Every structure is written in C-alpha cells, then in structure tokens.
XYZ file of C-alpha atoms in Angstrom:
398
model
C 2.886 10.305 21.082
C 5.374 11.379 18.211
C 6.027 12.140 14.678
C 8.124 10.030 12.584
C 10.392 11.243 10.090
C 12.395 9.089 6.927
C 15.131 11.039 5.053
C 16.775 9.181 1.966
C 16.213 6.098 3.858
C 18.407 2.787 2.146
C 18.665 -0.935 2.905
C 20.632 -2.475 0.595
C 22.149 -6.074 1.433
C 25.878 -7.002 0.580
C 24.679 -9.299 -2.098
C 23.222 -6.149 -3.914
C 19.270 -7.109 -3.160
C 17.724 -3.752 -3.132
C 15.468 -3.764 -0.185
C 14.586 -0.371 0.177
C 15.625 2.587 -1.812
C 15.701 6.484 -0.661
C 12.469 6.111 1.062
C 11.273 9.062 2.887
C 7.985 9.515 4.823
C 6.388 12.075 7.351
C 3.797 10.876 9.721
C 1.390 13.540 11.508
C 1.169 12.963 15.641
C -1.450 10.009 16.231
C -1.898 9.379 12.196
C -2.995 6.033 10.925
C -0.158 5.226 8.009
C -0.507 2.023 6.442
C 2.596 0.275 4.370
C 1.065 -1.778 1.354
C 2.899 -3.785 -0.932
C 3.124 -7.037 -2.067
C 5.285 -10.087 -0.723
C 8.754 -8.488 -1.311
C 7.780 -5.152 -1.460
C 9.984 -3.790 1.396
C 7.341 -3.805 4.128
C 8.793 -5.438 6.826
C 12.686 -3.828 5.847
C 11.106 -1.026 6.005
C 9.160 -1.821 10.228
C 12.671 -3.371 11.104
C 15.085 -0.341 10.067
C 12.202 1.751 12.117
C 12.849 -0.202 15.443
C 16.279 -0.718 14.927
C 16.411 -4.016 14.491
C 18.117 -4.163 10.898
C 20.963 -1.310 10.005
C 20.414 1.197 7.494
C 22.481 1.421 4.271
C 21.909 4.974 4.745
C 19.598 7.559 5.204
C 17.769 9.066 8.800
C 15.149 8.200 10.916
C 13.597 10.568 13.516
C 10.997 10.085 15.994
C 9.300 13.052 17.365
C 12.230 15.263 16.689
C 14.645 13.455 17.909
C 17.067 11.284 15.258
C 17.212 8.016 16.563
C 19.566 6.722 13.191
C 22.037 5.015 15.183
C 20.241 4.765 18.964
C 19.300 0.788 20.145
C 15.955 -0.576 19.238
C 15.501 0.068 23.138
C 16.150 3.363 23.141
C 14.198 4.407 20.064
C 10.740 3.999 22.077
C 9.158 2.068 19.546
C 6.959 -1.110 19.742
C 6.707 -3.825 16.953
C 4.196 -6.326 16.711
C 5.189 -9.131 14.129
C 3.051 -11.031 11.829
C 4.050 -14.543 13.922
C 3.723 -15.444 16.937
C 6.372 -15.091 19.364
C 5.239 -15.902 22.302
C 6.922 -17.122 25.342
C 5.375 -20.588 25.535
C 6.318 -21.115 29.189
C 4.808 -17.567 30.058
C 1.404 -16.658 31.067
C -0.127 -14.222 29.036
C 0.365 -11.814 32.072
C 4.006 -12.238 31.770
C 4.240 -12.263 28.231
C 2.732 -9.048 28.437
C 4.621 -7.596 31.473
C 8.145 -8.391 29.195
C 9.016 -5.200 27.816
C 8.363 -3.156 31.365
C 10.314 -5.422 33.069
C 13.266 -5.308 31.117
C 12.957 -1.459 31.925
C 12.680 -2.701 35.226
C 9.307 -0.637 35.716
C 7.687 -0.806 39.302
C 5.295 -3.861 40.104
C 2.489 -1.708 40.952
C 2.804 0.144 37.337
C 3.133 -3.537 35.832
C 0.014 -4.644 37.191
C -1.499 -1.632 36.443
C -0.676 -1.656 32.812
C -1.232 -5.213 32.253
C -4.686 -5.091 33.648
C -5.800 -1.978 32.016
C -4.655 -3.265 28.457
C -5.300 -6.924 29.319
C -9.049 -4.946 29.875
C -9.006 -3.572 26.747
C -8.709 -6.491 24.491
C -10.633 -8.695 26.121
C -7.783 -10.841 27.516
C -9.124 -10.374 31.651
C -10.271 -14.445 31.974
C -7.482 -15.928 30.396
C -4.385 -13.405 32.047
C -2.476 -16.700 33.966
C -3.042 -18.887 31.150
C -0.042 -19.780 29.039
C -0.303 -19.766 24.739
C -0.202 -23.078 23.945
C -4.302 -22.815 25.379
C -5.209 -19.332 23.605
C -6.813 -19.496 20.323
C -5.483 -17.605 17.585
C -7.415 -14.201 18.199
C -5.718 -14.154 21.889
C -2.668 -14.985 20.897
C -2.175 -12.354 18.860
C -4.330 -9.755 21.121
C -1.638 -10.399 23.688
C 1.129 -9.763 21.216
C -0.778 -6.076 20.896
C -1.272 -6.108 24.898
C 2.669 -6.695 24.873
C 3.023 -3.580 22.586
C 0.598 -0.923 24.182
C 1.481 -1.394 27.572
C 4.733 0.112 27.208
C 2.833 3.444 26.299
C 5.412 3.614 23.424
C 5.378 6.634 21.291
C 5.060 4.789 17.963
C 3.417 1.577 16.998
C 4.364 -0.554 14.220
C 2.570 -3.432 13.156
C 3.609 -6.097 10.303
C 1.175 -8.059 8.980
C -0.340 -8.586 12.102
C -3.531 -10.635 10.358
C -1.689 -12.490 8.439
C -3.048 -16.372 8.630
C -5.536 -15.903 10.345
C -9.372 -16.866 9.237
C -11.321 -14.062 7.241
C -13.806 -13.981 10.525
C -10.767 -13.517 12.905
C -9.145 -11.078 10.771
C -12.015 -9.032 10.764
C -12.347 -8.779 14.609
C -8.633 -8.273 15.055
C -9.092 -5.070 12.418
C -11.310 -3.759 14.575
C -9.642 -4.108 17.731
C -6.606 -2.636 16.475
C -8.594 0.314 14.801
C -10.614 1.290 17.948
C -7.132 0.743 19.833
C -5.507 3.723 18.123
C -8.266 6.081 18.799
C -7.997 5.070 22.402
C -4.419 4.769 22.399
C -4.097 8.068 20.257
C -0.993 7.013 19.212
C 1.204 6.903 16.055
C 0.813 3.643 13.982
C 2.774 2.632 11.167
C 0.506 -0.834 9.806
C 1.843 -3.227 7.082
C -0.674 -5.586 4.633
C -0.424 -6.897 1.299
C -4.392 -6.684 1.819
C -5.214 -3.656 -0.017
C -9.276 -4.192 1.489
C -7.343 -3.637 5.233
C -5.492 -0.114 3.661
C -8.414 1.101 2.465
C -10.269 0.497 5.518
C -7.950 2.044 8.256
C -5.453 3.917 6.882
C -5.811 7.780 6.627
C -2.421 7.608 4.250
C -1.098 4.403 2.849
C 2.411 4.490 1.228
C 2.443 1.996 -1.855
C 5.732 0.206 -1.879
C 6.973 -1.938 -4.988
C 10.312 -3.864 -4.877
C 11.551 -1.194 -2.374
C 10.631 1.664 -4.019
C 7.697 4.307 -3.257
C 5.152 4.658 -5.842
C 2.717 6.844 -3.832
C 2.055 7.911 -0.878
C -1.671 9.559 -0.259
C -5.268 9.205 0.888
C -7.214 6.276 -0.198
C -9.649 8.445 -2.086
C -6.735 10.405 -4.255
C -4.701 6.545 -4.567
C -8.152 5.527 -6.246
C -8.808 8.203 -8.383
C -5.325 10.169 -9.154
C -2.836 7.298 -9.164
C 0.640 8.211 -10.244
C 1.465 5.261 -12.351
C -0.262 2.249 -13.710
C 0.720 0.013 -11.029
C -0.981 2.073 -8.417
C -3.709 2.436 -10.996
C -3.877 -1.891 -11.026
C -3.106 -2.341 -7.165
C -5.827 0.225 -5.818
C -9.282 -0.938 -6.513
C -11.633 -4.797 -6.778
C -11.695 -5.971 -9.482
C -8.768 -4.414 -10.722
C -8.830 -1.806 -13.710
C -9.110 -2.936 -17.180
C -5.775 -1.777 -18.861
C -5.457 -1.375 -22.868
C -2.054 -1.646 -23.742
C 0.112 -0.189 -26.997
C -2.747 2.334 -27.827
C -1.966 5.409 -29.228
C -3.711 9.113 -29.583
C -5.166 10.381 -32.644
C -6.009 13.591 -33.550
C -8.892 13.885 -36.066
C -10.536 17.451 -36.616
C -9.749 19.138 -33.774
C -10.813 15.798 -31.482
C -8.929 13.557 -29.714
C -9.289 9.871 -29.636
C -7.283 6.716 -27.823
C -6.930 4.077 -29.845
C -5.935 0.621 -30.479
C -7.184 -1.927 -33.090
C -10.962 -1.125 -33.390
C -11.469 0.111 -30.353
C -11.810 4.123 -30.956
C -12.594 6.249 -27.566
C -12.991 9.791 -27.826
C -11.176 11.703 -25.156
C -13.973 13.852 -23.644
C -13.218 17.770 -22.670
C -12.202 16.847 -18.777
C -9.732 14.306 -19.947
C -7.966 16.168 -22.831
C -7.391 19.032 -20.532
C -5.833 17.394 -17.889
C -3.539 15.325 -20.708
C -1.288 18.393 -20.686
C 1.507 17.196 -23.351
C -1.199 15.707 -25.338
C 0.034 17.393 -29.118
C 3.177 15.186 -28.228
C 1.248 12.274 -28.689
C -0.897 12.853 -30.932
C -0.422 11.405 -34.351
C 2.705 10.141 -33.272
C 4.024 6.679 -32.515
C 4.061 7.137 -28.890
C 2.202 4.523 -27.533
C -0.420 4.476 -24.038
C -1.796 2.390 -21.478
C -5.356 3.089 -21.702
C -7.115 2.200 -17.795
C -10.640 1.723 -17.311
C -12.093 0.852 -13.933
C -15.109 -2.014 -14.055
C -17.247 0.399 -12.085
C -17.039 2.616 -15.167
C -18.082 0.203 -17.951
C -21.235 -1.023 -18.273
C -23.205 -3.593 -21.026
C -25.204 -2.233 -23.886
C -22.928 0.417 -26.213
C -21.162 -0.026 -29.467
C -18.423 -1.860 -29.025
C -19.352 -6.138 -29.809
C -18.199 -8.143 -27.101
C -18.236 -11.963 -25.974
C -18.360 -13.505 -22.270
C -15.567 -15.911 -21.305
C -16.000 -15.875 -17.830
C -18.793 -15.287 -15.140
C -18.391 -14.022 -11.708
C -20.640 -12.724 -8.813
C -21.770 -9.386 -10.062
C -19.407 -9.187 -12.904
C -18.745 -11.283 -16.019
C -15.288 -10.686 -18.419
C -15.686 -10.141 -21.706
C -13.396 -10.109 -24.928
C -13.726 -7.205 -27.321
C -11.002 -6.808 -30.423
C -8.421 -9.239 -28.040
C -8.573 -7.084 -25.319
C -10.200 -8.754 -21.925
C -12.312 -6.470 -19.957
C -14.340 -7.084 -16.198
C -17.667 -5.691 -16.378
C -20.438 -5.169 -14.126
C -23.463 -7.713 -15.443
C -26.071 -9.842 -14.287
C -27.946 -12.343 -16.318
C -25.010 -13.413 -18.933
C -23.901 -16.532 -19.150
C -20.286 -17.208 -20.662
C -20.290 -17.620 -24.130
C -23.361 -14.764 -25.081
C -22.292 -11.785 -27.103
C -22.846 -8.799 -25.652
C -22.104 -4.674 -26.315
C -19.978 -2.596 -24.023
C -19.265 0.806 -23.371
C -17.615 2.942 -20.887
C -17.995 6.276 -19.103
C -15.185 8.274 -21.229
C -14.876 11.013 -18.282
C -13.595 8.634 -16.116
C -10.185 6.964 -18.465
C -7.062 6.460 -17.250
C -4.097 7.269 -19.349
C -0.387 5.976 -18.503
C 2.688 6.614 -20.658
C 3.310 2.556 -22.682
C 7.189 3.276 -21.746
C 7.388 5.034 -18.130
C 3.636 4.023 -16.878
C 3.534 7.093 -15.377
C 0.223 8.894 -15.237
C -0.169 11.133 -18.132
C -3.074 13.387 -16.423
C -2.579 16.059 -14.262
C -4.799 16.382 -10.940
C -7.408 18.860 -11.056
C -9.918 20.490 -8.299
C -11.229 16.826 -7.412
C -7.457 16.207 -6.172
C -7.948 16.815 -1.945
C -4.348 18.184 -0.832
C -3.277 16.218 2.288
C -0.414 18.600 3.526
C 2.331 16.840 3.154
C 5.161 17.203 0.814
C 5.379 14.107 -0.283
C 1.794 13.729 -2.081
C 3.606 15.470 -4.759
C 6.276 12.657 -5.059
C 6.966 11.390 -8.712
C 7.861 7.867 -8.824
C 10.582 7.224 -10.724
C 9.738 5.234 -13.860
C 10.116 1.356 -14.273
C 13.330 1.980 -16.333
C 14.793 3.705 -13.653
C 14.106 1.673 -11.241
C 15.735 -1.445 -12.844
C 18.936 0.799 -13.657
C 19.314 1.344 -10.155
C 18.533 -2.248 -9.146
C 21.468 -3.256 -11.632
C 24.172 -0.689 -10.099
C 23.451 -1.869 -6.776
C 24.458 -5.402 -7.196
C 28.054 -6.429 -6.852
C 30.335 -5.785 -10.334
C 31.060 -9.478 -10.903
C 27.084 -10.284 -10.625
C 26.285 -7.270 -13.237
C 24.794 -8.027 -15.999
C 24.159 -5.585 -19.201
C 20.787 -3.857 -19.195
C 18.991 -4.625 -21.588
C-alpha cells in the first residue's frame, strides 16, 4: 500500500468555477481519510484529479513517492468506486469484477483467484454468474467494491459510495467497507456529505467548503477545536447554537460576551485561551458566540420560551436568539430558564469566523503538518473566487 501526497493542488474550469483551490493533503500508509463536504464542496474534483480522470489546473499529486501529476489514470495504480452504478448490464458479476485485471491482461488463474477471494469477502459467492439487472442494491454496489479490491491497488478512493441507498443498507455497506480496509490494509481516501459516516470511520477527515480546506484533523479535535465557525456548525447533531454580532466587555477586571441581554461571563479557561482578547474588549469588534446543545441545559437565569419540540431536545427563544436544548417534558409554547456550561463557549471572529481560541493541552497532535493549517477567511475566499473567473464575467466585490 502507499502514501498519498497533494501539493498546491488546483482545478479551476475555463468558465472560472473554482473547483478546488491549493489543496494539499498527506495520507499515512493504510490511513482511513475521509473527504466531507457538502453538495459542491469539491469532493468528487477532488477523487477524479486523484485517479486521473480530470486534469489539474495545477499543483502535484504523488502516490507512495512517486509523482504521478501527469501519468494515465492506468498507470497511477489507483481504484475509484463511484457513488452510481456502473455496471456492465450484460456482465455477470464475475466479469464485472474480473474488468480491471483483464484489461492488464492478468493470468486466468490469478483472475479466478482474485475474483473468488474478494467475491468471498463480500458476500457475493451465490450470485458470481448472475448479471445486475437481478442484484439488489447492496450487491450491486458490493461488486462495484469487489471490482476495486481485486486489483490489489495501492490506494482506494471511494465517492459517495452510500449515497441512495436505504438507512438499513447504508449501514451494512459502512461496515463492509470499514472491516474491508483493515483486511485490505490499504490506503482509502472516502467521500460523504454524511458527517454521522466521517465521524464513524475516518481517523482524519478533511472538511472541504466550495473547494477550499477548512480543516483537516481527528474527529475528536474537529469537535472540540474547530478552526472556524463553519467547522464549528458542520461537526456535531444538533448543530451548535451560534450568537451572532456579540461583543466583549470588560467590567472590573472580568470578561463577559455579550449581546442584547444575554451577559456570559468568560470563565478563567476561556479568557486564557482568547489570546488577543484586550483587542476586543470594549471595542466595537463584534463575535460569533457558539454553544453546543450538549452544553446547555434548562433551569438557569436566562427566561426562555419553547417554539419547537423534538426527540430529546426542544428549541427555545431567549432575547431573539433561537437555541436547541436538551429537555424532556416541555411542550412548545411553556416558558422555561436556560443556562449553559461557560467552560465549554465557542468564540469566532463576526468578520473572518475564524476561531478566536487557541488550542490548549486537550488539543491531541496528529503528526501531520497540516493540523496546523489556517483557513483562509470567508473574505478571502470570495476575493479569490472573483479573480478566478474570466475578466468580462467580473464583477466588483462588494
């Protein structure tokens, strides 16, 4: 198995669409790296430039080592399973999975071999000389895999391989593809726009917005040291409870986040990781205050009314501001009191939405450079956006 390596890795299309942007990524040998983003994030640009099957704009790709930039998608090493079906319908599922070693004209006896073994694997043995049109779903897609592993490829890349399928199937499939890496030991590279699938299998998930990297890290550091408020609001269910156009205030010698009535007092833990914090206080820089529903609770000081109810949770409205918070036996329309546990705020800069606290001993270092990446702010990343597109489409920033 291999390594894969991104440098300053660009797709931008002649019409100026920014597809990806100076991406660049390090995988460890047999790692688990997971590619979430939403619908028009740059997930599957990103799979495709891998395997060679769209051109860069620029940039490098190597795979163990070896820069494969400009080599063939067949040369590169690399398998891709795709999100749809694509299937030969006139093939059994034998052939269908013998395709790739027989265009590298590999020897029956390692064909059947392979096909068997893998075939085996994912539980595909009764229905091998069937064609797809008679598979359900699940097989369908297990022999897409089966098509991908027996090549014995050095890196895997998967793009939204659950995607449409049932909840029960997609769970089964998860599992199958999980367990298949630690018997494959190989590299995989998996896309979702499921965050619940990232958080379950990846050991690293790179966060991708509009082609751009926000983060790239553990699960456990995405969750509790996100680098910008969209991390902050993609990582977690429910998502956090954000408190726009607050500001810090500075009252005898304490510190306090603020917006309308709502007062918080910045405990000890938070105002020392808040390194700049004297150039926000008392000034009319404004914050994103983030609080996680996990962290509030009912019963506190701040009044609050129920205008929704859901399973384990109910949201409430307090001085305009809508928060989700754990609660059983409310019923929409009750007032109720709130509070939060202050050690546990979020604080984003109201202009760049980058994270305004700085990791401390909780932070687990995962050894690779790029967990110290700094995403660039959202004003940057629309300036960039607007000098990629052709001059007679510009328009003035605004």
């Amino acid at each position: 198995m291999a390594s894969l390596k991104l440098n300053g890795v660009d797709k931008i299309y002649p019409s100026g669409t920014c597809a990806l942007y100076d991406i660049n990524i390090e995988t460890a040998e047999k790692e688990f790296l997971v590619i979430l983003g939403a619908d028009g994030s740059g997930k599957t640009s990103l799979l495709r430039v891998i395997a060679g099957l769209d051109e860069l704009s620029s940039g490098e790709i190597f795979v163990g080592g070896k820069d494969v930039t400009e080599a063939d998608p067949k040369d590169r090493d690399i398998a891709m399973v795709f999100r749809n079906n694509t299937l030969s319908p006139a093939s059994t599922v034998f052939d269908n999975m013998a395709f790739g070693l027989k265009l590298r004209k590999a020897p029956q006896s390692v064909i059947e071999q392979r096909v068997k073994a893998a075939a085996n694997i994912l539980g595909l043995t009764e229905v091998l000389y069937r064609k797809p049109k008679v598979l359900t779903a699940a097989q369908k897609q297990r022999t897409a895999i089966g098509r991908a592993i027996v090549r014995e490829p050095k890196l895997y890349l998967f793009d939204e391989p659950l995607s449409g399928l049932d909840e029960n199937l997609q769970t089964e499939l998860l599992n199958v593809i999980v367990n298949l890496q630690a018997r494959m030991e190989g590299t995989f590279l998996y896309s979702t726009k499921s965050v619940a699938e990232a958080l379950t299998v990846g050991t690293r998930i790179v966060v991708l917005k509009n082609g751009f990297v926000q983060q790239i890290d553990t699960p456990a550091n995405l969750y509790d040291y996100p680098s910008n408020a969209y991390v902050a609001f993609l990582i977690g269910s429910p998502t956090i409870n954000f408190i726009n156009n607050a500001k810090i205030i500075k009252e005898d010698a304490k510190f306090f986040a603020a917006e309308g009535n709502i007062k918080l007092e910045l405990p000890e833990n938070i105002v020392k990781r808040f390194t700049a914090i004297e150039e926000y206080a008392n000034t009319e820089k404004q914050v994103i205050i983030g609080i996680r529903p996990e962290d509030m609770q009912t019963g506190g000081e701040i009044e609050a009314n129920v205008i929704g109810v859901g399973e384990g949770f109910v949201e409430v409205e307090a001085d305009g501001h809508s928060f989700t918070v754990p609660a059983e036996k409310l019923n929409k329309g009750d007032k109720t009191k709130i509070s939060c546990d202050l050690t546990r705020l979020y604080l984003f800069d109201g202009e760049t939405r980058l994270t305004l606290l700085a990791r401390d001993e909780g932070y687990k270092k995962n050894g690779f450079a790029d967990s110290d990446y700094i995403p660039r702010t959202f004003k940057e990343e629309e300036e960039i956006k607007e000098k990629l597109k052709p001059a007679k489409d510009k328009k003035k920033v605004r």
